[in-house]
Amino acid sequence: MDNRMPRVVIIGAGFGGLWVARALAGAPVAVILIDKNNYHLFQPLLYQVATAALAPPDIVYPVRTILRGQTNLTFRMAEVTAADLNTRQLSTTAGTIDYDYLIVAAGGETNFFGMKSVERYGFGLKNIDDVLAIRNHILRLFELAAQEANAAARRAMLTFIIVGGGPTGVESAGALAELVYLVMPKDYPGIDYEEARIILLEASNRLLTGLPDDLGTATVKMLEKKRVEVRFGNPVADFDGEVVTLKDGEAIPARTLIWAAGIRAAALADKLGVKQAGLGRLVIKPTLQLPEYPEVMVIGDAAYLEAEGQPLPMVAPVATQQAQTAVNNIRRLVQGQEPEEFIYKNPGVLATIGRNAAVAHMGKWQFKGFFAWLLWLVIHIVRLIGFRNRIVVLINWAWDYFFFDRAVRVIMLKPGKVKKE
Amino acid sequence: MDNRMPRVVIIGAGFGGLWVARALAGAPVAVILIDKNNYHLFQPLLYQVATAALAPPDIVYPVRTILRGQTNLTFRMAEVTAADLNTRQLSTTAGTIDYDYLIVAAGGETNFFGMKSVERYGFGLKNIDDVLAIRNHILRLFELAAQEANAAARRAMLTFIIVGGGPTGVESAGALAELVYLVMPKDYPGIDYEEARIILLEASNRLLTGLPDDLGTATVKMLEKKRVEVRFGNPVADFDGEVVTLKDGEAIPARTLIWAAGIRAAALADKLGVKQAGLGRLVIKPTLQLPEYPEVMVIGDAAYLEAEGQPLPMVAPVATQQAQTAVNNIRRLVQGQEPEEFIYKNPGVLATIGRNAAVAHMGKWQFKGFFAWLLWLVIHIVRLIGFRNRIVVLINWAWDYFFFDRAVRVIMLKPGKVKKE
């Protein structure tokens, strides 16, 4: 690597960091990309691993393979443990790394808002470990329910609570309903599916905030048609692994709580010693720079920036669009030019509820049903990284669609590695 | 379930137990199949998961799905903790289960022959946990080697010892050689592959016992062409995670030892209180029955039976063929007839060394090279359970073949779950 070239260090190989790394191919900088995993994770499909539709390798891709042949780039699988912005030095599990420019694209993590019991007994939906644990837990409960003589115990095993009415919660609830009511009866014909419940809890009074009202209502109807109970305005207060307690005191016996009700900036954001806004996000200038450290830019979930008076959402399109601005600004700063400001182009909302069912709101257009579902499918296949992953995911989806099946109904973790059962 | 029908309990859903369960479809018996996992594992391809060619879901299939619609069968995911052959009762993690006829098809487990250090720091090759651990360990070592300044430390990271010259050891060594020398250079161009070594250790003086001499020699040549060092007559004495010590005192710095040098009957065999032969196998009559318990039959790796003065090998064809005899004998016993004796038809030996390279010995025929490799491929695809698994495996193999790639080069376990690094 040419030591005279400015060194750009990128923390995180998610939608933000990876896009920056790619766009810096051929730029007159030396790039070091750091991630704690050796793969890029396609987070939008995590819930499909949780519901046994896809296997983990289908939605991840090795970072080194993606960036093969990019000669100005080095990848380091390491965790960043501390950062000294004054000396421009990172401490990592693979030694210290100096930078001239730093891109913090550390992403987000599940936010349990301090509810320890929910964190302990509930499941997040943010990484491969989370969703493998969910898959194993749910499939194991069916094995247990099939041999449980006590009706109350059986009902608790077959009651699944999903918390959070954003896209992740809605998509998870829909996929779980199809798994429970369409697929499992073939393998567990002895179970009484009247005993099964899937409950989607949303603390506010609507699903998919940001959608027009009628699309939100349509989403509720589509979920209810799939036998999901949608309940508003009564948030979770406690969960002990056996009973979910709601804020108004209602107790629902349930062995499964999936938490899709919030994320916050990754823990690294707390270690930089700079100003943070809500959810731990780092306050940046419209140029994406930290106010006091112009050579440091923050993008994606870990960044706090407002547009039209609202904080930008913690979603992939913000990260990938900010990546492009960050790259432009690095090139500008290297050449001694003024950085440009980030302008977000909202691509809209698109969420699938299941077979032939989705809602979409894009600019002036809004639609639902089969066409929205097809659009969702095409967009997700195109955005997946890796030709082989695309083929395998397509085959799995086609199979599930035509045969009402799920590919990956195998329980793979040892009992010691799962949550309370 | 009809309680007047005799109850047949099968322990194990491997090649023995699953084949028995299938063949009892429609028979006038009530069948309970017990396995500690909810899936059938296609063990012959485990080494391909270890070497990042396939993902675990590709080589497993849910037992309940395989046996869908088989109305006289119940599946129990449970571990058998004890068996009282006198009262005909099993203790399991899912309660006690009585039987009229018992089929013990518990399979085998890795046999470290009491070498605690090898068991602790080395890797077995018998189940999904084993091979996932190997995959993660090897890929992690490449990440470490790519940033290691010390040449000796780097060499130890890139030295892979495989112990055992049977089909599993040979196939693993070939697959690992292709991963290291053909695939990894694309992702880790900075590594000096002259520092890498793959060593296959065989305690005897030949590979693939049972093959004619010239095929054994051809196997050695094919492995050496792939840069595998094959060494005979110097078994492993110790391994501390950093240095492998051989019997003659030679020390080889290496961070990876894969143990394919032996299996023994599953631990359940030790709990039955009946006569065991070498490797813990249960001594049975030619009718597969236990001498003192004619209602108990043992098949597969856990059974000890001789043919032509030699113990039957612990391989899948013995298990599947014995399954058929066991089913015949259950039908005969139920009808009050004399049971038949098992006669083994040896299908021969078939092992692949890698791209276009395999050896086969079947009856009068013996051949090697491309045709043997094609035969290997077809047989393994046909024997895989599940149409979708077949398609996905075929796609992965075709991709790897044409692009010199491997599908699943992602590190997925947390550091705490891997062996010493």
mmCIF file with all atom_site columns, N, CA, C and O in Angstrom, chain A residues 234-273:
data_model
loop_
_atom_site.group_PDB
_atom_site.id
_atom_site.type_symbol
_atom_site.label_atom_id
_atom_site.label_alt_id
_atom_site.label_comp_id
_atom_site.label_asym_id
_atom_site.label_entity_id
_atom_site.label_seq_id
_atom_site.pdbx_PDB_ins_code
_atom_site.Cartn_x
_atom_site.Cartn_y
_atom_site.Cartn_z
_atom_site.occupancy
_atom_site.B_iso_or_equiv
_atom_site.pdbx_formal_charge
_atom_site.auth_seq_id
_atom_site.auth_comp_id
_atom_site.auth_asym_id
_atom_site.auth_atom_id
_atom_site.pdbx_PDB_model_num
ATOM 1   N N  . ASN A 1 234 ? -50.913 -0.885  23.738 1.00 0.00 ? 234 ASN A N  1
ATOM 2   C CA . ASN A 1 234 ? -50.709 -1.564  25.015 1.00 0.00 ? 234 ASN A CA 1
ATOM 3   C C  . ASN A 1 234 ? -49.324 -2.225  25.003 1.00 0.00 ? 234 ASN A C  1
ATOM 4   O O  . ASN A 1 234 ? -49.194 -3.397  24.713 1.00 0.00 ? 234 ASN A O  1
ATOM 5   N N  . PRO A 1 235 ? -48.294 -1.469  25.349 1.00 0.00 ? 235 PRO A N  1
ATOM 6   C CA . PRO A 1 235 ? -46.928 -1.981  25.196 1.00 0.00 ? 235 PRO A CA 1
ATOM 7   C C  . PRO A 1 235 ? -46.583 -3.071  26.207 1.00 0.00 ? 235 PRO A C  1
ATOM 8   O O  . PRO A 1 235 ? -47.271 -3.263  27.206 1.00 0.00 ? 235 PRO A O  1
ATOM 9   N N  . VAL A 1 236 ? -45.506 -3.768  25.923 1.00 0.00 ? 236 VAL A N  1
ATOM 10  C CA . VAL A 1 236 ? -45.003 -4.822  26.803 1.00 0.00 ? 236 VAL A CA 1
ATOM 11  C C  . VAL A 1 236 ? -44.364 -4.195  28.034 1.00 0.00 ? 236 VAL A C  1
ATOM 12  O O  . VAL A 1 236 ? -43.610 -3.226  27.936 1.00 0.00 ? 236 VAL A O  1
ATOM 13  N N  . ALA A 1 237 ? -44.661 -4.760  29.210 1.00 0.00 ? 237 ALA A N  1
ATOM 14  C CA . ALA A 1 237 ? -44.046 -4.281  30.447 1.00 0.00 ? 237 ALA A CA 1
ATOM 15  C C  . ALA A 1 237 ? -43.018 -5.272  30.981 1.00 0.00 ? 237 ALA A C  1
ATOM 16  O O  . ALA A 1 237 ? -42.025 -4.892  31.579 1.00 0.00 ? 237 ALA A O  1
ATOM 17  N N  . ASP A 1 238 ? -43.266 -6.573  30.745 1.00 0.00 ? 238 ASP A N  1
ATOM 18  C CA . ASP A 1 238 ? -42.375 -7.573  31.332 1.00 0.00 ? 238 ASP A CA 1
ATOM 19  C C  . ASP A 1 238 ? -42.542 -8.905  30.613 1.00 0.00 ? 238 ASP A C  1
ATOM 20  O O  . ASP A 1 238 ? -43.584 -9.187  30.007 1.00 0.00 ? 238 ASP A O  1
ATOM 21  N N  . PHE A 1 239 ? -41.491 -9.736  30.693 1.00 0.00 ? 239 PHE A N  1
ATOM 22  C CA . PHE A 1 239 ? -41.550 -11.091 30.120 1.00 0.00 ? 239 PHE A CA 1
ATOM 23  C C  . PHE A 1 239 ? -40.588 -11.975 30.902 1.00 0.00 ? 239 PHE A C  1
ATOM 24  O O  . PHE A 1 239 ? -39.420 -11.638 31.062 1.00 0.00 ? 239 PHE A O  1
ATOM 25  N N  . ASP A 1 240 ? -41.095 -13.070 31.422 1.00 0.00 ? 240 ASP A N  1
ATOM 26  C CA . ASP A 1 240 ? -40.233 -13.950 32.212 1.00 0.00 ? 240 ASP A CA 1
ATOM 27  C C  . ASP A 1 240 ? -39.941 -15.262 31.502 1.00 0.00 ? 240 ASP A C  1
ATOM 28  O O  . ASP A 1 240 ? -39.492 -16.222 32.120 1.00 0.00 ? 240 ASP A O  1
ATOM 29  N N  . GLY A 1 241 ? -40.212 -15.314 30.192 1.00 0.00 ? 241 GLY A N  1
ATOM 30  C CA . GLY A 1 241 ? -39.982 -16.540 29.442 1.00 0.00 ? 241 GLY A CA 1
ATOM 31  C C  . GLY A 1 241 ? -41.226 -17.421 29.395 1.00 0.00 ? 241 GLY A C  1
ATOM 32  O O  . GLY A 1 241 ? -41.305 -18.347 28.603 1.00 0.00 ? 241 GLY A O  1
ATOM 33  N N  . GLU A 1 242 ? -42.206 -17.084 30.250 1.00 0.00 ? 242 GLU A N  1
ATOM 34  C CA . GLU A 1 242 ? -43.442 -17.883 30.268 1.00 0.00 ? 242 GLU A CA 1
ATOM 35  C C  . GLU A 1 242 ? -44.706 -17.051 30.153 1.00 0.00 ? 242 GLU A C  1
ATOM 36  O O  . GLU A 1 242 ? -45.713 -17.521 29.649 1.00 0.00 ? 242 GLU A O  1
ATOM 37  N N  . VAL A 1 243 ? -44.625 -15.813 30.635 1.00 0.00 ? 243 VAL A N  1
ATOM 38  C CA . VAL A 1 243 ? -45.790 -14.929 30.564 1.00 0.00 ? 243 VAL A CA 1
ATOM 39  C C  . VAL A 1 243 ? -45.348 -13.537 30.107 1.00 0.00 ? 243 VAL A C  1
ATOM 40  O O  . VAL A 1 243 ? -44.390 -12.978 30.649 1.00 0.00 ? 243 VAL A O  1
ATOM 41  N N  . VAL A 1 244 ? -46.057 -12.994 29.115 1.00 0.00 ? 244 VAL A N  1
ATOM 42  C CA . VAL A 1 244 ? -45.822 -11.620 28.692 1.00 0.00 ? 244 VAL A CA 1
ATOM 43  C C  . VAL A 1 244 ? -46.822 -10.734 29.431 1.00 0.00 ? 244 VAL A C  1
ATOM 44  O O  . VAL A 1 244 ? -48.029 -10.981 29.377 1.00 0.00 ? 244 VAL A O  1
ATOM 45  N N  . THR A 1 245 ? -46.311 -9.746  30.142 1.00 0.00 ? 245 THR A N  1
ATOM 46  C CA . THR A 1 245 ? -47.200 -8.832  30.851 1.00 0.00 ? 245 THR A CA 1
ATOM 47  C C  . THR A 1 245 ? -47.248 -7.503  30.103 1.00 0.00 ? 245 THR A C  1
ATOM 48  O O  . THR A 1 245 ? -46.207 -6.941  29.774 1.00 0.00 ? 245 THR A O  1
ATOM 49  N N  . LEU A 1 246 ? -48.470 -7.009  29.835 1.00 0.00 ? 246 LEU A N  1
ATOM 50  C CA . LEU A 1 246 ? -48.609 -5.744  29.129 1.00 0.00 ? 246 LEU A CA 1
ATOM 51  C C  . LEU A 1 246 ? -48.738 -4.605  30.130 1.00 0.00 ? 246 LEU A C  1
ATOM 52  O O  . LEU A 1 246 ? -48.915 -4.813  31.334 1.00 0.00 ? 246 LEU A O  1
ATOM 53  N N  . LYS A 1 247 ? -48.662 -3.381  29.615 1.00 0.00 ? 247 LYS A N  1
ATOM 54  C CA . LYS A 1 247 ? -48.625 -2.226  30.489 1.00 0.00 ? 247 LYS A CA 1
ATOM 55  C C  . LYS A 1 247 ? -49.885 -2.104  31.348 1.00 0.00 ? 247 LYS A C  1
ATOM 56  O O  . LYS A 1 247 ? -49.830 -1.704  32.507 1.00 0.00 ? 247 LYS A O  1
ATOM 57  N N  . ASP A 1 248 ? -51.033 -2.476  30.760 1.00 0.00 ? 248 ASP A N  1
ATOM 58  C CA . ASP A 1 248 ? -52.291 -2.359  31.524 1.00 0.00 ? 248 ASP A CA 1
ATOM 59  C C  . ASP A 1 248 ? -52.497 -3.539  32.467 1.00 0.00 ? 248 ASP A C  1
ATOM 60  O O  . ASP A 1 248 ? -53.576 -3.682  33.054 1.00 0.00 ? 248 ASP A O  1
ATOM 61  N N  . GLY A 1 249 ? -51.478 -4.441  32.566 1.00 0.00 ? 249 GLY A N  1
ATOM 62  C CA . GLY A 1 249 ? -51.587 -5.533  33.520 1.00 0.00 ? 249 GLY A CA 1
ATOM 63  C C  . GLY A 1 249 ? -52.001 -6.855  32.918 1.00 0.00 ? 249 GLY A C  1
ATOM 64  O O  . GLY A 1 249 ? -51.860 -7.903  33.544 1.00 0.00 ? 249 GLY A O  1
ATOM 65  N N  . GLU A 1 250 ? -52.513 -6.830  31.685 1.00 0.00 ? 250 GLU A N  1
ATOM 66  C CA . GLU A 1 250 ? -52.917 -8.081  31.044 1.00 0.00 ? 250 GLU A CA 1
ATOM 67  C C  . GLU A 1 250 ? -51.733 -9.031  30.937 1.00 0.00 ? 250 GLU A C  1
ATOM 68  O O  . GLU A 1 250 ? -50.637 -8.624  30.575 1.00 0.00 ? 250 GLU A O  1
ATOM 69  N N  . ALA A 1 251 ? -51.973 -10.304 31.272 1.00 0.00 ? 251 ALA A N  1
ATOM 70  C CA . ALA A 1 251 ? -50.908 -11.298 31.195 1.00 0.00 ? 251 ALA A CA 1
ATOM 71  C C  . ALA A 1 251 ? -51.236 -12.320 30.109 1.00 0.00 ? 251 ALA A C  1
ATOM 72  O O  . ALA A 1 251 ? -52.336 -12.875 30.087 1.00 0.00 ? 251 ALA A O  1
ATOM 73  N N  . ILE A 1 252 ? -50.292 -12.528 29.170 1.00 0.00 ? 252 ILE A N  1
ATOM 74  C CA . ILE A 1 252 ? -50.506 -13.504 28.106 1.00 0.00 ? 252 ILE A CA 1
ATOM 75  C C  . ILE A 1 252 ? -49.466 -14.611 28.253 1.00 0.00 ? 252 ILE A C  1
ATOM 76  O O  . ILE A 1 252 ? -48.273 -14.374 28.080 1.00 0.00 ? 252 ILE A O  1
ATOM 77  N N  . PRO A 1 253 ? -49.916 -15.834 28.603 1.00 0.00 ? 253 PRO A N  1
ATOM 78  C CA . PRO A 1 253 ? -48.939 -16.930 28.669 1.00 0.00 ? 253 PRO A CA 1
ATOM 79  C C  . PRO A 1 253 ? -48.361 -17.185 27.276 1.00 0.00 ? 253 PRO A C  1
ATOM 80  O O  . PRO A 1 253 ? -49.114 -17.427 26.330 1.00 0.00 ? 253 PRO A O  1
ATOM 81  N N  . ALA A 1 254 ? -47.054 -17.076 27.161 1.00 0.00 ? 254 ALA A N  1
ATOM 82  C CA . ALA A 1 254 ? -46.403 -17.254 25.857 1.00 0.00 ? 254 ALA A CA 1
ATOM 83  C C  . ALA A 1 254 ? -44.940 -17.561 26.093 1.00 0.00 ? 254 ALA A C  1
ATOM 84  O O  . ALA A 1 254 ? -44.308 -16.969 26.958 1.00 0.00 ? 254 ALA A O  1
ATOM 85  N N  . ARG A 1 255 ? -44.398 -18.472 25.321 1.00 0.00 ? 255 ARG A N  1
ATOM 86  C CA . ARG A 1 255 ? -42.998 -18.847 25.498 1.00 0.00 ? 255 ARG A CA 1
ATOM 87  C C  . ARG A 1 255 ? -42.079 -18.075 24.564 1.00 0.00 ? 255 ARG A C  1
ATOM 88  O O  . ARG A 1 255 ? -40.862 -18.210 24.642 1.00 0.00 ? 255 ARG A O  1
ATOM 89  N N  . THR A 1 256 ? -42.682 -17.317 23.639 1.00 0.00 ? 256 THR A N  1
ATOM 90  C CA . THR A 1 256 ? -41.861 -16.645 22.634 1.00 0.00 ? 256 THR A CA 1
ATOM 91  C C  . THR A 1 256 ? -42.212 -15.178 22.527 1.00 0.00 ? 256 THR A C  1
ATOM 92  O O  . THR A 1 256 ? -43.371 -14.824 22.311 1.00 0.00 ? 256 THR A O  1
ATOM 93  N N  . LEU A 1 257 ? -41.202 -14.309 22.676 1.00 0.00 ? 257 LEU A N  1
ATOM 94  C CA . LEU A 1 257 ? -41.379 -12.888 22.444 1.00 0.00 ? 257 LEU A CA 1
ATOM 95  C C  . LEU A 1 257 ? -40.268 -12.431 21.503 1.00 0.00 ? 257 LEU A C  1
ATOM 96  O O  . LEU A 1 257 ? -39.085 -12.574 21.810 1.00 0.00 ? 257 LEU A O  1
ATOM 97  N N  . ILE A 1 258 ? -40.673 -11.927 20.342 1.00 0.00 ? 258 ILE A N  1
ATOM 98  C CA . ILE A 1 258 ? -39.701 -11.422 19.369 1.00 0.00 ? 258 ILE A CA 1
ATOM 99  C C  . ILE A 1 258 ? -39.771 -9.900  19.388 1.00 0.00 ? 258 ILE A C  1
ATOM 100 O O  . ILE A 1 258 ? -40.840 -9.319  19.191 1.00 0.00 ? 258 ILE A O  1
ATOM 101 N N  . TRP A 1 259 ? -38.645 -9.286  19.632 1.00 0.00 ? 259 TRP A N  1
ATOM 102 C CA . TRP A 1 259 ? -38.599 -7.851  19.861 1.00 0.00 ? 259 TRP A CA 1
ATOM 103 C C  . TRP A 1 259 ? -38.137 -7.125  18.591 1.00 0.00 ? 259 TRP A C  1
ATOM 104 O O  . TRP A 1 259 ? -36.962 -7.132  18.237 1.00 0.00 ? 259 TRP A O  1
ATOM 105 N N  . ALA A 1 260 ? -39.102 -6.495  17.916 1.00 0.00 ? 260 ALA A N  1
ATOM 106 C CA . ALA A 1 260 ? -38.775 -5.724  16.715 1.00 0.00 ? 260 ALA A CA 1
ATOM 107 C C  . ALA A 1 260 ? -39.206 -4.277  16.942 1.00 0.00 ? 260 ALA A C  1
ATOM 108 O O  . ALA A 1 260 ? -39.621 -3.585  16.018 1.00 0.00 ? 260 ALA A O  1
ATOM 109 N N  . ALA A 1 261 ? -39.089 -3.835  18.194 1.00 0.00 ? 261 ALA A N  1
ATOM 110 C CA . ALA A 1 261 ? -39.673 -2.544  18.570 1.00 0.00 ? 261 ALA A CA 1
ATOM 111 C C  . ALA A 1 261 ? -38.659 -1.432  18.695 1.00 0.00 ? 261 ALA A C  1
ATOM 112 O O  . ALA A 1 261 ? -39.009 -0.332  19.131 1.00 0.00 ? 261 ALA A O  1
ATOM 113 N N  . GLY A 1 262 ? -37.438 -1.684  18.322 1.00 0.00 ? 262 GLY A N  1
ATOM 114 C CA . GLY A 1 262 ? -36.520 -0.561  18.389 1.00 0.00 ? 262 GLY A CA 1
ATOM 115 C C  . GLY A 1 262 ? -35.076 -0.959  18.193 1.00 0.00 ? 262 GLY A C  1
ATOM 116 O O  . GLY A 1 262 ? -34.668 -2.060  18.547 1.00 0.00 ? 262 GLY A O  1
ATOM 117 N N  . ILE A 1 263 ? -34.323 -0.037  17.607 1.00 0.00 ? 263 ILE A N  1
ATOM 118 C CA . ILE A 1 263 ? -32.880 -0.219  17.562 1.00 0.00 ? 263 ILE A CA 1
ATOM 119 C C  . ILE A 1 263 ? -32.236 1.069   18.063 1.00 0.00 ? 263 ILE A C  1
ATOM 120 O O  . ILE A 1 263 ? -32.894 2.091   18.235 1.00 0.00 ? 263 ILE A O  1
ATOM 121 N N  . ARG A 1 264 ? -30.953 0.994   18.354 1.00 0.00 ? 264 ARG A N  1
ATOM 122 C CA . ARG A 1 264 ? -30.186 2.155   18.743 1.00 0.00 ? 264 ARG A CA 1
ATOM 123 C C  . ARG A 1 264 ? -28.837 2.056   18.043 1.00 0.00 ? 264 ARG A C  1
ATOM 124 O O  . ARG A 1 264 ? -28.513 1.027   17.441 1.00 0.00 ? 264 ARG A O  1
ATOM 125 N N  . ALA A 1 265 ? -28.061 3.120   18.104 1.00 0.00 ? 265 ALA A N  1
ATOM 126 C CA . ALA A 1 265 ? -26.738 3.086   17.493 1.00 0.00 ? 265 ALA A CA 1
ATOM 127 C C  . ALA A 1 265 ? -25.889 2.021   18.170 1.00 0.00 ? 265 ALA A C  1
ATOM 128 O O  . ALA A 1 265 ? -26.038 1.759   19.365 1.00 0.00 ? 265 ALA A O  1
ATOM 129 N N  . ALA A 1 266 ? -24.977 1.400   17.416 1.00 0.00 ? 266 ALA A N  1
ATOM 130 C CA . ALA A 1 266 ? -24.088 0.386   17.977 1.00 0.00 ? 266 ALA A CA 1
ATOM 131 C C  . ALA A 1 266 ? -23.304 0.980   19.139 1.00 0.00 ? 266 ALA A C  1
ATOM 132 O O  . ALA A 1 266 ? -23.064 2.190   19.207 1.00 0.00 ? 266 ALA A O  1
ATOM 133 N N  . ALA A 1 267 ? -22.876 0.112   20.044 1.00 0.00 ? 267 ALA A N  1
ATOM 134 C CA . ALA A 1 267 ? -22.238 0.544   21.287 1.00 0.00 ? 267 ALA A CA 1
ATOM 135 C C  . ALA A 1 267 ? -20.994 1.399   21.033 1.00 0.00 ? 267 ALA A C  1
ATOM 136 O O  . ALA A 1 267 ? -20.639 2.249   21.852 1.00 0.00 ? 267 ALA A O  1
ATOM 137 N N  . LEU A 1 268 ? -20.347 1.207   19.894 1.00 0.00 ? 268 LEU A N  1
ATOM 138 C CA . LEU A 1 268 ? -19.151 1.989   19.588 1.00 0.00 ? 268 LEU A CA 1
ATOM 139 C C  . LEU A 1 268 ? -19.436 3.492   19.651 1.00 0.00 ? 268 LEU A C  1
ATOM 140 O O  . LEU A 1 268 ? -18.568 4.291   20.042 1.00 0.00 ? 268 LEU A O  1
ATOM 141 N N  . ALA A 1 269 ? -20.663 3.891   19.279 1.00 0.00 ? 269 ALA A N  1
ATOM 142 C CA . ALA A 1 269 ? -21.011 5.312   19.268 1.00 0.00 ? 269 ALA A CA 1
ATOM 143 C C  . ALA A 1 269 ? -20.828 5.943   20.650 1.00 0.00 ? 269 ALA A C  1
ATOM 144 O O  . ALA A 1 269 ? -20.517 7.141   20.765 1.00 0.00 ? 269 ALA A O  1
ATOM 145 N N  . ASP A 1 270 ? -21.013 5.131   21.698 1.00 0.00 ? 270 ASP A N  1
ATOM 146 C CA . ASP A 1 270 ? -20.886 5.654   23.067 1.00 0.00 ? 270 ASP A CA 1
ATOM 147 C C  . ASP A 1 270 ? -19.423 5.902   23.460 1.00 0.00 ? 270 ASP A C  1
ATOM 148 O O  . ASP A 1 270 ? -19.148 6.537   24.474 1.00 0.00 ? 270 ASP A O  1
ATOM 149 N N  . LYS A 1 271 ? -18.501 5.340   22.672 1.00 0.00 ? 271 LYS A N  1
ATOM 150 C CA . LYS A 1 271 ? -17.096 5.383   23.074 1.00 0.00 ? 271 LYS A CA 1
ATOM 151 C C  . LYS A 1 271 ? -16.303 6.494   22.421 1.00 0.00 ? 271 LYS A C  1
ATOM 152 O O  . LYS A 1 271 ? -15.100 6.623   22.664 1.00 0.00 ? 271 LYS A O  1
ATOM 153 N N  . LEU A 1 272 ? -16.942 7.283   21.556 1.00 0.00 ? 272 LEU A N  1
ATOM 154 C CA . LEU A 1 272 ? -16.166 8.273   20.803 1.00 0.00 ? 272 LEU A CA 1
ATOM 155 C C  . LEU A 1 272 ? -15.992 9.582   21.566 1.00 0.00 ? 272 LEU A C  1
ATOM 156 O O  . LEU A 1 272 ? -15.167 10.421  21.204 1.00 0.00 ? 272 LEU A O  1
ATOM 157 N N  . GLY A 1 273 ? -16.800 9.787   22.616 1.00 0.00 ? 273 GLY A N  1
ATOM 158 C CA . GLY A 1 273 ? -16.660 11.004  23.400 1.00 0.00 ? 273 GLY A CA 1
ATOM 159 C C  . GLY A 1 273 ? -17.171 12.242  22.683 1.00 0.00 ? 273 GLY A C  1
ATOM 160 O O  . GLY A 1 273 ? -16.724 13.352  22.958 1.00 0.00 ? 273 GLY A O  1
#
